[in-house]
Amino acid sequence: MNLADRLQRVAVLGAGGKMGSGISLLLARAMTLQKLAANSQDHSYELVLMDVNSDALDGLQAYLRKQAMRYAEKKNDSLSEYYPGKSAEEIQAAFADDMAAILTPVTTLDAVGNARLVFEAILEKIDLKTRVYNQLKDLCGPETIFMTNTSSIPIHSLESATGLEGRILGYHFYNPPAVQKLVELIIPESVSPELVDMSKDLGQRLGKIIIPSNDIAGFIGNGHFMRDGLYGISEALRLQSEGVSFAQAVYMMNRVTRDFLLRPMGIFQLIDYVGLDIFQSILKIMDPHFSSETLHSELIDILVENGVKGGQFSDGSQKDGFLKYEGGKPAAIYDTTSKSYLPLAEDSWETEADQKLGDLPASHAPWKAMMKNPEKNTALSRYFADLAATDTLGAGLAINYLKASKDIGQLLVDSGVSENADNVNGVLMNGFFHLYGPINEYV
C-alpha cells in the first residue's frame, strides 16, 4: 500500500494534547490537500482524532479550523485552482470546511480500527503505550502501520511487548510539531526499507527535515539533551560546593550556556521548558539501557517532589521551574534553602554572579544576531577563538561545557545511536536551534 492510499484513512491518538494537536494539524492539512488534488468523489478521506478528553477535542477542532483559515489566507493563489470563481474569503472558508469534513473526533479506540496509518502521541509511559498497542493490534488490519511520537522509549521494546514487529516506527516530532521542522525517524531492525522510504516521503509532504536515529533509548535528541542537562546540573552543584549560593550557581550556568555558548536559551531554561518531571521521566526510561552511565539527578528528584516542575500552561506560557517567569522572561531563581524564588535585580547577588563570570569577548553577539549573520560560521570561529583566549571564570566554564557537549555528541556516534556526526549536529541545530553542532572544531 503506497503513502497516498494510507493518507486516506489516518488516526491520531492523544490528538487533544500538546504534541497530538500539532500532529493532527499537519496531517489534516496534508490529507485535505491530497483530497483536493485527487479531485475525485471516489476517494474517501478520514482523520480520526482520538483523545479521552472530549473538551480537548472540542478545543482541537476550533484550533484546526482557525489554522486552516490562516493557511488558506497565505496560500490563496495556490488554492484558487481548487476553488475557481471564489473570492479569497470564500476560499478560506471552503478550505476550512473541506478540512473539517475529514475529521472524526472520538474518545474511544474503537473508531481507529479502519485506519491505515496510526500516529500515537500519548503519555511517555511504556506500560500505557503497550496496553494501547495491544488493543490496536486486535482492532486494526494487518497492513496498518503505527508511528509513535516517543522521544526516548526504544521501539524494539514496544515491538517485543506487542508483536508488532515490522509495523511500528519512531516518528519523533519536536515541540511544537506545527512549527518545528525536525522529525527524528527511529528505525528498528525489523522494518523494511520500503517502509523507511515511505516515512521519509511523508516527512516531505509534511514539510519536515527527517534525520534518522538508530533504535537506542533516548535517540539522538534526548541522548544529547539529557547528558547535557546532567552536566549543567553537576557544574552548578560544583560551584555551590565551592561557596556560591545555589541560586547564583544556577544563574551562572544558565547564563554560560545561553550567552557564552550562544544558545537560544540557557540549560536550566530548557529543562524548565521541557518540564523537570518530564526530564526526570526520560532519565528513568534511559538509565536501565546504559550500564556504564548513571543517568539520574537527585536534585531533579528533590525539586519535583517539592512541586517545582516547569512545563507550560495550556496557553503555552511557561510555568516556574528552576527559574520563575514573568512576561515569558526569567525574573527569579529558585533557592533550595528557603524553597522560594530570589528575584533577579541590579545591585544584588545577580550582579555579583555576573562579576564572577567576567565579561564576554568583544566579538560576542547574541544568539539571534549571530543567527542572522550571513558570515555566521566565520563569526563563530572568531568568537570561540577569542573565548578560549579569555582568562575569566565564565570563559573557562563555557569552554569546558563546549568540550563536554562535544564528548556527548561523539559518544552518540561511537555507541551507534547516530550513524555519523552530521546527524548529531543536524538534530541539535534543527531541533534545538543551536547555531552549531556539538561535534565541531571550536575545541
CSV table of C-alpha atoms in Angstrom, one decimal:
chain,number,residue,atom,x,y,z
A,1,MET,CA,0.0,0.0,0.0
A,2,ASN,CA,1.5,3.3,-1.0
A,3,LEU,CA,1.6,6.6,1.0
A,4,ALA,CA,-1.3,8.2,-0.9
A,5,ASP,CA,-3.5,5.2,-0.1
A,6,ARG,CA,-2.5,5.3,3.6
A,7,LEU,CA,-3.3,9.0,3.8
A,8,GLN,CA,-6.9,8.4,3.0
A,9,ARG,CA,-7.6,6.9,6.5
A,10,VAL,CA,-5.4,8.1,9.3
A,11,ALA,CA,-5.8,8.3,13.1
A,12,VAL,CA,-4.0,10.3,15.8
A,13,LEU,CA,-4.0,9.0,19.4
A,14,GLY,CA,-3.7,11.7,22.0
A,15,ALA,CA,-4.9,14.2,19.5
A,16,GLY,CA,-6.0,16.8,22.0
A,17,GLY,CA,-2.6,17.1,23.7
A,18,LYS,CA,0.2,19.5,23.0
A,19,MET,CA,2.0,17.2,20.6
A,20,GLY,CA,-1.1,15.5,19.2
A,21,SER,CA,-2.8,18.7,18.2
A,22,GLY,CA,0.2,19.8,16.2
A,23,ILE,CA,0.5,16.4,14.5
A,24,SER,CA,-3.2,16.5,13.8
A,25,LEU,CA,-2.9,19.8,12.1
A,26,LEU,CA,-0.1,18.7,9.9
A,27,LEU,CA,-1.9,15.5,8.8
A,28,ALA,CA,-5.3,17.3,8.4
A,29,ARG,CA,-3.7,19.8,6.1
A,30,ALA,CA,-1.8,17.2,4.1
A,31,MET,CA,-4.8,14.9,3.7
A,32,THR,CA,-7.1,17.8,2.6
A,33,LEU,CA,-4.6,18.9,0.0
A,34,GLN,CA,-4.3,15.3,-1.3
A,35,LYS,CA,-8.1,15.1,-1.5
A,36,LEU,CA,-8.4,18.3,-3.4
A,37,ALA,CA,-5.6,17.3,-5.8
A,38,ALA,CA,-7.3,13.9,-6.4
A,39,ASN,CA,-10.4,15.8,-7.4
A,40,SER,CA,-12.5,12.6,-7.2
A,41,GLN,CA,-15.5,11.7,-5.1
A,42,ASP,CA,-14.4,8.1,-5.2
A,43,HIS,CA,-11.7,8.8,-2.6
A,44,SER,CA,-12.9,8.6,1.0
A,45,TYR,CA,-10.8,10.6,3.5
A,46,GLU,CA,-11.0,10.4,7.3
A,47,LEU,CA,-8.7,11.6,10.0
A,48,VAL,CA,-9.8,10.1,13.3
A,49,LEU,CA,-8.9,12.4,16.3
A,50,MET,CA,-8.8,10.2,19.4
A,51,ASP,CA,-8.5,11.6,22.9
A,52,VAL,CA,-10.1,10.6,26.2
A,53,ASN,CA,-10.7,14.3,26.9
A,54,SER,CA,-13.8,15.4,25.0
A,55,ASP,CA,-13.2,19.0,25.9
A,56,ALA,CA,-9.7,18.8,24.4
A,57,LEU,CA,-11.3,17.5,21.2
A,58,ASP,CA,-13.7,20.5,21.1
A,59,GLY,CA,-10.8,22.9,21.5
A,60,LEU,CA,-8.8,20.9,18.9
A,61,GLN,CA,-11.5,21.3,16.3
A,62,ALA,CA,-11.7,25.0,16.9
A,63,TYR,CA,-7.9,25.3,16.6
A,64,LEU,CA,-7.8,23.3,13.4
A,65,ARG,CA,-10.4,25.5,11.8
A,66,LYS,CA,-8.6,28.6,12.8
A,67,GLN,CA,-5.3,27.3,11.4
A,68,ALA,CA,-7.0,26.1,8.2
A,69,MET,CA,-8.2,29.7,7.6
A,70,ARG,CA,-4.8,31.1,8.2
A,71,TYR,CA,-3.2,28.6,5.9
A,72,ALA,CA,-5.7,29.3,3.1
A,73,GLU,CA,-5.1,33.1,3.5
A,74,LYS,CA,-1.4,32.6,3.0
A,75,LYS,CA,-1.8,30.0,0.2
A,76,ASN,CA,-4.7,31.7,-1.6
A,77,ASP,CA,-3.0,31.7,-5.0
A,78,SER,CA,-2.1,28.0,-5.0
A,79,LEU,CA,-5.5,27.0,-3.6
A,80,SER,CA,-7.5,29.1,-6.1
A,81,GLU,CA,-7.3,26.3,-8.7
A,82,TYR,CA,-9.4,24.1,-6.5
A,83,TYR,CA,-12.0,26.8,-5.9
A,84,PRO,CA,-12.5,28.5,-9.2
A,85,GLY,CA,-14.5,31.7,-9.1
A,86,LYS,CA,-14.4,32.1,-5.4
A,87,SER,CA,-13.1,35.2,-3.5
A,88,ALA,CA,-10.1,35.0,-1.1
A,89,GLU,CA,-12.5,34.9,1.8
A,90,GLU,CA,-14.6,32.2,0.2
A,91,ILE,CA,-11.5,30.1,-0.4
A,92,GLN,CA,-10.5,30.4,3.2
A,93,ALA,CA,-14.0,29.2,4.4
A,94,ALA,CA,-14.2,26.5,1.8
A,95,PHE,CA,-10.7,25.1,2.6
A,96,ALA,CA,-11.6,25.1,6.3
A,97,ASP,CA,-14.9,23.3,5.6
A,98,ASP,CA,-13.1,20.7,3.5
A,99,MET,CA,-10.6,20.1,6.3
A,100,ALA,CA,-13.4,19.9,8.9
A,101,ALA,CA,-15.2,17.3,6.7
A,102,ILE,CA,-12.5,14.7,7.0
A,103,LEU,CA,-12.3,15.0,10.9
A,104,THR,CA,-13.8,12.4,13.2
A,105,PRO,CA,-13.3,13.2,16.9
A,106,VAL,CA,-13.7,10.2,19.2
A,107,THR,CA,-13.0,9.3,22.8
A,108,THR,CA,-12.5,5.5,22.4
A,109,LEU,CA,-10.2,3.4,20.3
A,110,ASP,CA,-13.0,1.5,18.5
A,111,ALA,CA,-13.2,4.1,15.7
A,112,VAL,CA,-9.4,3.7,15.0
A,113,GLY,CA,-9.8,0.2,13.5
A,114,ASN,CA,-10.1,1.2,9.9
A,115,ALA,CA,-7.0,3.5,9.9
A,116,ARG,CA,-4.2,2.6,7.6
A,117,LEU,CA,-1.8,4.8,9.4
A,118,VAL,CA,-1.9,5.5,13.1
A,119,PHE,CA,0.1,8.2,14.9
A,120,GLU,CA,0.4,7.8,18.6
A,121,ALA,CA,1.2,10.8,20.8
A,122,ILE,CA,0.0,9.6,24.3
A,123,LEU,CA,1.9,9.8,27.5
A,124,GLU,CA,5.6,8.7,27.6
A,125,LYS,CA,4.8,5.5,29.6
A,126,ILE,CA,5.8,2.2,28.2
A,127,ASP,CA,3.1,0.3,30.1
A,128,LEU,CA,0.4,2.6,28.8
A,129,LYS,CA,1.7,2.5,25.2
A,130,THR,CA,2.0,-1.3,25.3
A,131,ARG,CA,-1.6,-1.6,26.5
A,132,VAL,CA,-2.9,0.7,23.8
A,133,TYR,CA,-0.9,-1.1,21.0
A,134,ASN,CA,-2.1,-4.5,22.1
A,135,GLN,CA,-5.7,-3.2,21.8
A,136,LEU,CA,-4.9,-1.6,18.4
A,137,LYS,CA,-3.4,-4.9,17.1
A,138,ASP,CA,-6.8,-6.5,17.5
A,139,LEU,CA,-8.7,-3.5,16.2
A,140,CYS,CA,-6.7,-2.7,13.1
A,141,GLY,CA,-6.0,-4.6,10.0
A,142,PRO,CA,-2.7,-6.5,9.4
A,143,GLU,CA,-1.5,-3.8,6.9
A,144,THR,CA,-1.9,-0.9,9.4
A,145,ILE,CA,1.3,1.0,10.2
A,146,PHE,CA,2.0,2.6,13.5
A,147,MET,CA,4.1,5.6,14.2
A,148,THR,CA,4.9,6.5,17.8
A,149,ASN,CA,6.0,10.0,18.8
A,150,THR,CA,8.1,8.6,21.7
A,151,SER,CA,11.1,10.7,22.4
A,152,SER,CA,13.0,8.0,24.4
A,153,ILE,CA,11.4,4.6,24.6
A,154,PRO,CA,13.2,2.1,22.3
A,155,ILE,CA,10.9,0.9,19.5
A,156,HIS,CA,12.1,-2.7,19.9
A,157,SER,CA,10.7,-2.6,23.5
A,158,LEU,CA,7.3,-1.8,22.1
A,159,GLU,CA,7.7,-4.4,19.3
A,160,SER,CA,8.5,-7.2,21.7
A,161,ALA,CA,5.7,-6.3,24.1
A,162,THR,CA,3.1,-6.1,21.3
A,163,GLY,CA,4.1,-8.4,18.5
A,164,LEU,CA,4.1,-5.5,16.0
A,165,GLU,CA,7.5,-6.3,14.5
A,166,GLY,CA,7.9,-4.6,11.2
A,167,ARG,CA,4.8,-2.4,11.6
A,168,ILE,CA,6.0,0.3,14.0
A,169,LEU,CA,8.5,3.1,13.7
A,170,GLY,CA,9.5,6.0,15.9
A,171,TYR,CA,8.4,9.3,14.3
A,172,HIS,CA,9.6,11.9,16.9
A,173,PHE,CA,8.2,15.3,16.2
A,174,TYR,CA,9.7,18.2,18.0
A,175,ASN,CA,7.6,20.7,20.0
A,176,PRO,CA,5.6,22.4,18.7
A,177,PRO,CA,5.1,20.0,15.7
A,178,ALA,CA,3.4,22.6,13.5
A,179,VAL,CA,6.4,24.9,13.8
A,180,GLN,CA,9.5,22.7,14.4
A,181,LYS,CA,11.0,21.4,11.2
A,182,LEU,CA,12.7,18.4,12.6
A,183,VAL,CA,11.4,14.8,12.9
A,184,GLU,CA,13.7,12.1,14.2
A,185,LEU,CA,13.0,8.9,12.4
A,186,ILE,CA,13.7,5.9,14.6
A,187,ILE,CA,14.3,2.8,12.6
A,188,PRO,CA,14.1,-0.6,14.3
A,189,GLU,CA,15.9,-3.5,12.6
A,190,SER,CA,12.7,-5.3,11.7
A,191,VAL,CA,11.3,-2.5,9.5
A,192,SER,CA,11.6,-2.9,5.7
A,193,PRO,CA,13.5,-0.4,3.6
A,194,GLU,CA,10.2,0.4,1.7
A,195,LEU,CA,8.6,1.5,4.9
A,196,VAL,CA,11.5,3.7,5.8
A,197,ASP,CA,11.3,5.3,2.4
A,198,MET,CA,7.6,5.9,2.8
A,199,SER,CA,8.3,7.5,6.2
A,200,LYS,CA,10.8,9.9,4.5
A,201,ASP,CA,8.3,10.7,1.8
A,202,LEU,CA,5.7,11.5,4.4
A,203,GLY,CA,8.2,13.9,6.0
A,204,GLN,CA,8.5,15.7,2.7
A,205,ARG,CA,4.7,16.1,2.5
A,206,LEU,CA,4.6,17.5,6.0
A,207,GLY,CA,7.4,19.9,5.3
A,208,LYS,CA,9.8,18.3,7.7
A,209,ILE,CA,13.5,17.6,7.9
A,210,ILE,CA,13.9,13.9,8.6
A,211,ILE,CA,17.0,12.8,10.4
A,212,PRO,CA,17.4,9.1,11.2
A,213,SER,CA,18.4,7.7,14.5
A,214,ASN,CA,19.2,4.1,15.5
A,215,ASP,CA,16.8,2.4,18.0
A,216,ILE,CA,18.7,3.1,21.2
A,217,ALA,CA,16.9,4.7,24.2
A,218,GLY,CA,16.8,8.5,24.1
A,219,PHE,CA,17.8,8.5,20.4
A,220,ILE,CA,19.9,11.5,19.2
A,221,GLY,CA,17.9,14.4,20.7
A,222,ASN,CA,17.3,13.3,24.2
A,223,GLY,CA,20.5,11.2,24.1
A,224,HIS,CA,22.4,14.6,23.9
A,225,PHE,CA,20.0,16.8,25.9
A,226,MET,CA,19.7,14.5,29.0
A,227,ARG,CA,23.5,14.2,29.3
A,228,ASP,CA,24.0,17.9,28.5
A,229,GLY,CA,21.5,18.8,31.2
A,230,LEU,CA,23.1,16.5,33.7
A,231,TYR,CA,26.4,18.1,33.0
A,232,GLY,CA,24.9,21.6,33.6
A,233,ILE,CA,23.4,20.4,36.9
A,234,SER,CA,26.7,18.9,38.0
A,235,GLU,CA,28.5,22.1,37.2
A,236,ALA,CA,26.0,24.2,39.2
A,237,LEU,CA,26.3,21.9,42.2
A,238,ARG,CA,30.1,22.0,41.9
A,239,LEU,CA,30.0,25.8,42.0
A,240,GLN,CA,27.7,25.6,45.0
A,241,SER,CA,30.2,23.3,46.8
A,242,GLU,CA,32.9,26.0,46.2
A,243,GLY,CA,30.9,28.6,48.1
A,244,VAL,CA,28.5,30.0,45.5
A,245,SER,CA,24.8,30.0,46.5
A,246,PHE,CA,22.6,27.6,44.7
A,247,ALA,CA,20.6,30.4,43.1
A,248,GLN,CA,23.8,32.1,41.9
A,249,ALA,CA,25.2,28.7,40.6
A,250,VAL,CA,22.0,28.1,38.6
A,251,TYR,CA,22.0,31.6,37.3
A,252,MET,CA,25.7,31.4,36.3
A,253,MET,CA,25.4,28.1,34.4
A,254,ASN,CA,22.2,29.2,32.7
A,255,ARG,CA,24.0,32.4,31.5
A,256,VAL,CA,27.1,30.5,30.5
A,257,THR,CA,25.0,28.1,28.3
A,258,ARG,CA,22.8,30.9,26.9
A,259,ASP,CA,25.2,33.9,26.4
A,260,PHE,CA,28.7,32.4,26.4
A,261,LEU,CA,27.8,29.3,24.3
A,262,LEU,CA,25.4,31.3,22.1
A,263,ARG,CA,22.3,29.1,22.6
A,264,PRO,CA,18.7,30.3,22.3
A,265,MET,CA,18.1,29.6,25.9
A,266,GLY,CA,20.2,28.5,28.9
A,267,ILE,CA,20.3,24.9,30.0
A,268,PHE,CA,18.0,25.5,33.0
A,269,GLN,CA,15.5,27.4,30.9
A,270,LEU,CA,15.5,24.5,28.5
A,271,ILE,CA,14.9,22.0,31.3
A,272,ASP,CA,12.1,24.2,32.6
A,273,TYR,CA,10.6,24.4,29.1
A,274,VAL,CA,10.6,20.6,28.8
A,275,GLY,CA,9.5,20.2,32.4
A,276,LEU,CA,11.5,18.9,35.3
A,277,ASP,CA,9.1,16.0,35.7
A,278,ILE,CA,9.5,15.1,32.0
A,279,PHE,CA,13.3,15.4,32.3
A,280,GLN,CA,13.1,13.0,35.3
A,281,SER,CA,10.8,10.6,33.4
A,282,ILE,CA,13.1,10.4,30.4
A,283,LEU,CA,16.1,9.8,32.6
A,284,LYS,CA,14.2,6.9,34.2
A,285,ILE,CA,13.4,5.4,30.8
A,286,MET,CA,17.0,5.8,29.5
A,287,ASP,CA,19.0,4.8,32.6
A,288,PRO,CA,18.5,1.0,32.5
A,289,HIS,CA,19.8,0.9,29.0
A,290,PHE,CA,23.2,2.3,29.8
A,291,SER,CA,25.1,0.2,32.4
A,292,SER,CA,28.2,2.2,32.1
A,293,GLU,CA,26.5,5.5,33.0
A,294,THR,CA,24.3,6.8,35.7
A,295,LEU,CA,21.5,8.9,34.1
A,296,HIS,CA,19.9,10.3,37.2
A,297,SER,CA,19.8,13.5,39.2
A,298,GLU,CA,19.0,13.7,42.9
A,299,LEU,CA,18.4,17.4,42.6
A,300,ILE,CA,15.7,16.9,39.9
A,301,ASP,CA,14.1,14.3,42.2
A,302,ILE,CA,14.1,16.7,45.1
A,303,LEU,CA,12.7,19.7,43.1
A,304,VAL,CA,9.9,17.6,41.5
A,305,GLU,CA,9.0,16.2,45.0
A,306,ASN,CA,8.7,19.8,46.2
A,307,GLY,CA,6.4,20.7,43.3
A,308,VAL,CA,9.0,22.5,41.2
A,309,LYS,CA,8.1,21.1,37.8
A,310,GLY,CA,8.2,23.7,35.0
A,311,GLY,CA,6.5,22.9,31.7
A,312,GLN,CA,3.8,25.0,30.1
A,313,PHE,CA,0.3,26.1,30.8
A,314,SER,CA,-2.5,25.3,28.3
A,315,ASP,CA,-2.0,28.7,26.6
A,316,GLY,CA,1.7,28.0,26.0
A,317,SER,CA,3.1,30.3,28.7
A,318,GLN,CA,6.0,29.0,30.9
A,319,LYS,CA,5.4,27.5,34.3
A,320,ASP,CA,8.0,28.2,37.1
A,321,GLY,CA,10.8,25.7,37.4
A,322,PHE,CA,14.5,26.4,38.2
A,323,LEU,CA,13.6,29.9,37.1
A,324,LYS,CA,10.4,32.0,37.7
A,325,TYR,CA,9.0,33.7,34.7
A,326,GLU,CA,7.2,37.0,34.2
A,327,GLY,CA,6.0,38.0,30.8
A,328,GLY,CA,7.8,35.0,29.4
A,329,LYS,CA,11.2,36.1,30.7
A,330,PRO,CA,13.3,34.9,33.7
A,331,ALA,CA,12.5,37.0,36.7
A,332,ALA,CA,13.8,34.9,39.7
A,333,ILE,CA,15.8,31.8,40.6
A,334,TYR,CA,14.7,29.0,42.9
A,335,ASP,CA,16.5,28.8,46.2
A,336,THR,CA,16.7,25.3,47.7
A,337,THR,CA,17.3,26.6,51.2
A,338,SER,CA,14.3,28.9,51.5
A,339,LYS,CA,12.3,27.0,48.9
A,340,SER,CA,11.3,30.3,47.4
A,341,TYR,CA,12.4,32.4,44.4
A,342,LEU,CA,15.1,35.0,44.6
A,343,PRO,CA,14.3,38.0,42.3
A,344,LEU,CA,16.8,39.0,39.6
A,345,ALA,CA,17.7,42.6,40.3
A,346,GLU,CA,20.5,45.0,39.8
A,347,ASP,CA,23.0,45.6,42.7
A,348,SER,CA,22.2,42.2,44.1
A,349,TRP,CA,23.5,38.6,44.1
A,350,GLU,CA,22.9,38.7,40.3
A,351,THR,CA,25.4,41.5,39.8
A,352,GLU,CA,27.9,39.6,42.0
A,353,ALA,CA,27.4,36.5,39.9
A,354,ASP,CA,28.0,38.5,36.7
A,355,GLN,CA,31.2,39.9,38.1
A,356,LYS,CA,32.4,36.4,38.9
A,357,LEU,CA,31.8,35.2,35.4
A,358,GLY,CA,33.6,38.2,33.8
A,359,ASP,CA,33.0,40.0,30.5
A,360,LEU,CA,32.2,38.4,27.2
A,361,PRO,CA,34.8,38.8,24.4
A,362,ALA,CA,34.3,41.8,22.2
A,363,SER,CA,33.5,39.5,19.2
A,364,HIS,CA,30.4,38.2,21.0
A,365,ALA,CA,26.9,38.8,19.5
A,366,PRO,CA,23.6,37.5,20.9
A,367,TRP,CA,22.2,34.2,19.5
A,368,LYS,CA,19.6,36.0,17.4
A,369,ALA,CA,22.0,38.4,15.8
A,370,MET,CA,24.5,35.6,15.1
A,371,MET,CA,21.8,33.5,13.6
A,372,LYS,CA,21.1,36.3,11.1
A,373,ASN,CA,24.7,36.9,10.3
A,374,PRO,CA,25.5,35.9,6.7
A,375,GLU,CA,29.1,35.2,7.8
A,376,LYS,CA,27.9,33.2,10.7
A,377,ASN,CA,30.5,30.4,10.5
A,378,THR,CA,33.4,32.8,10.3
A,379,ALA,CA,32.0,34.9,13.2
A,380,LEU,CA,31.6,31.8,15.3
A,381,SER,CA,35.1,30.6,14.7
A,382,ARG,CA,36.4,34.1,15.7
A,383,TYR,CA,34.3,34.3,18.7
A,384,PHE,CA,35.2,30.8,20.1
A,385,ALA,CA,38.9,31.5,19.5
A,386,ASP,CA,38.5,34.7,21.5
A,387,LEU,CA,36.6,32.9,24.2
A,388,ALA,CA,39.3,30.3,24.5
A,389,ALA,CA,41.9,33.0,24.9
A,390,THR,CA,39.9,34.8,27.6
A,391,ASP,CA,41.0,34.2,31.2
A,392,THR,CA,37.8,34.5,33.1
A,393,LEU,CA,35.6,32.1,35.1
A,394,GLY,CA,32.8,32.4,32.6
A,395,ALA,CA,35.1,31.7,29.6
A,396,GLY,CA,36.6,28.7,31.4
A,397,LEU,CA,33.1,27.3,32.3
A,398,ALA,CA,32.0,27.8,28.7
A,399,ILE,CA,35.0,26.1,27.1
A,400,ASN,CA,34.7,23.1,29.4
A,401,TYR,CA,31.0,22.9,28.6
A,402,LEU,CA,31.8,23.0,24.9
A,403,LYS,CA,34.2,20.1,25.4
A,404,ALA,CA,31.6,18.1,27.4
A,405,SER,CA,28.9,18.7,24.8
A,406,LYS,CA,31.3,17.5,22.0
A,407,ASP,CA,32.2,14.4,24.0
A,408,ILE,CA,28.5,13.6,24.4
A,409,GLY,CA,27.9,14.1,20.7
A,410,GLN,CA,30.9,11.8,19.9
A,411,LEU,CA,29.5,9.2,22.3
A,412,LEU,CA,26.3,9.1,20.3
A,413,VAL,CA,28.3,8.3,17.2
A,414,ASP,CA,30.7,5.8,18.9
A,415,SER,CA,27.9,3.9,20.6
A,416,GLY,CA,25.8,3.6,17.4
A,417,VAL,CA,22.9,5.9,18.3
A,418,SER,CA,23.8,8.0,15.3
A,419,GLU,CA,25.3,6.9,12.0
A,420,ASN,CA,27.5,10.0,11.9
A,421,ALA,CA,28.4,13.4,13.3
A,422,ASP,CA,26.3,15.2,10.7
A,423,ASN,CA,23.1,13.6,12.1
A,424,VAL,CA,24.0,14.6,15.7
A,425,ASN,CA,24.7,18.1,14.6
A,426,GLY,CA,21.6,18.2,12.5
A,427,VAL,CA,19.4,17.3,15.3
A,428,LEU,CA,20.8,19.9,17.7
A,429,MET,CA,20.8,22.6,15.1
A,430,ASN,CA,17.3,21.9,13.7
A,431,GLY,CA,15.5,20.5,16.8
A,432,PHE,CA,17.2,22.7,19.5
A,433,PHE,CA,18.0,25.7,17.2
A,434,HIS,CA,21.7,25.7,18.1
A,435,LEU,CA,23.9,27.8,15.9
A,436,TYR,CA,26.4,25.0,15.6
A,437,GLY,CA,26.6,21.3,16.2
A,438,PRO,CA,28.2,19.8,19.3
A,439,ILE,CA,30.8,17.9,17.2
A,440,ASN,CA,32.9,20.9,15.9
A,441,GLU,CA,36.4,22.2,15.6
A,442,TYR,CA,35.9,25.1,18.1
A,443,VAL,CA,37.5,22.9,20.9
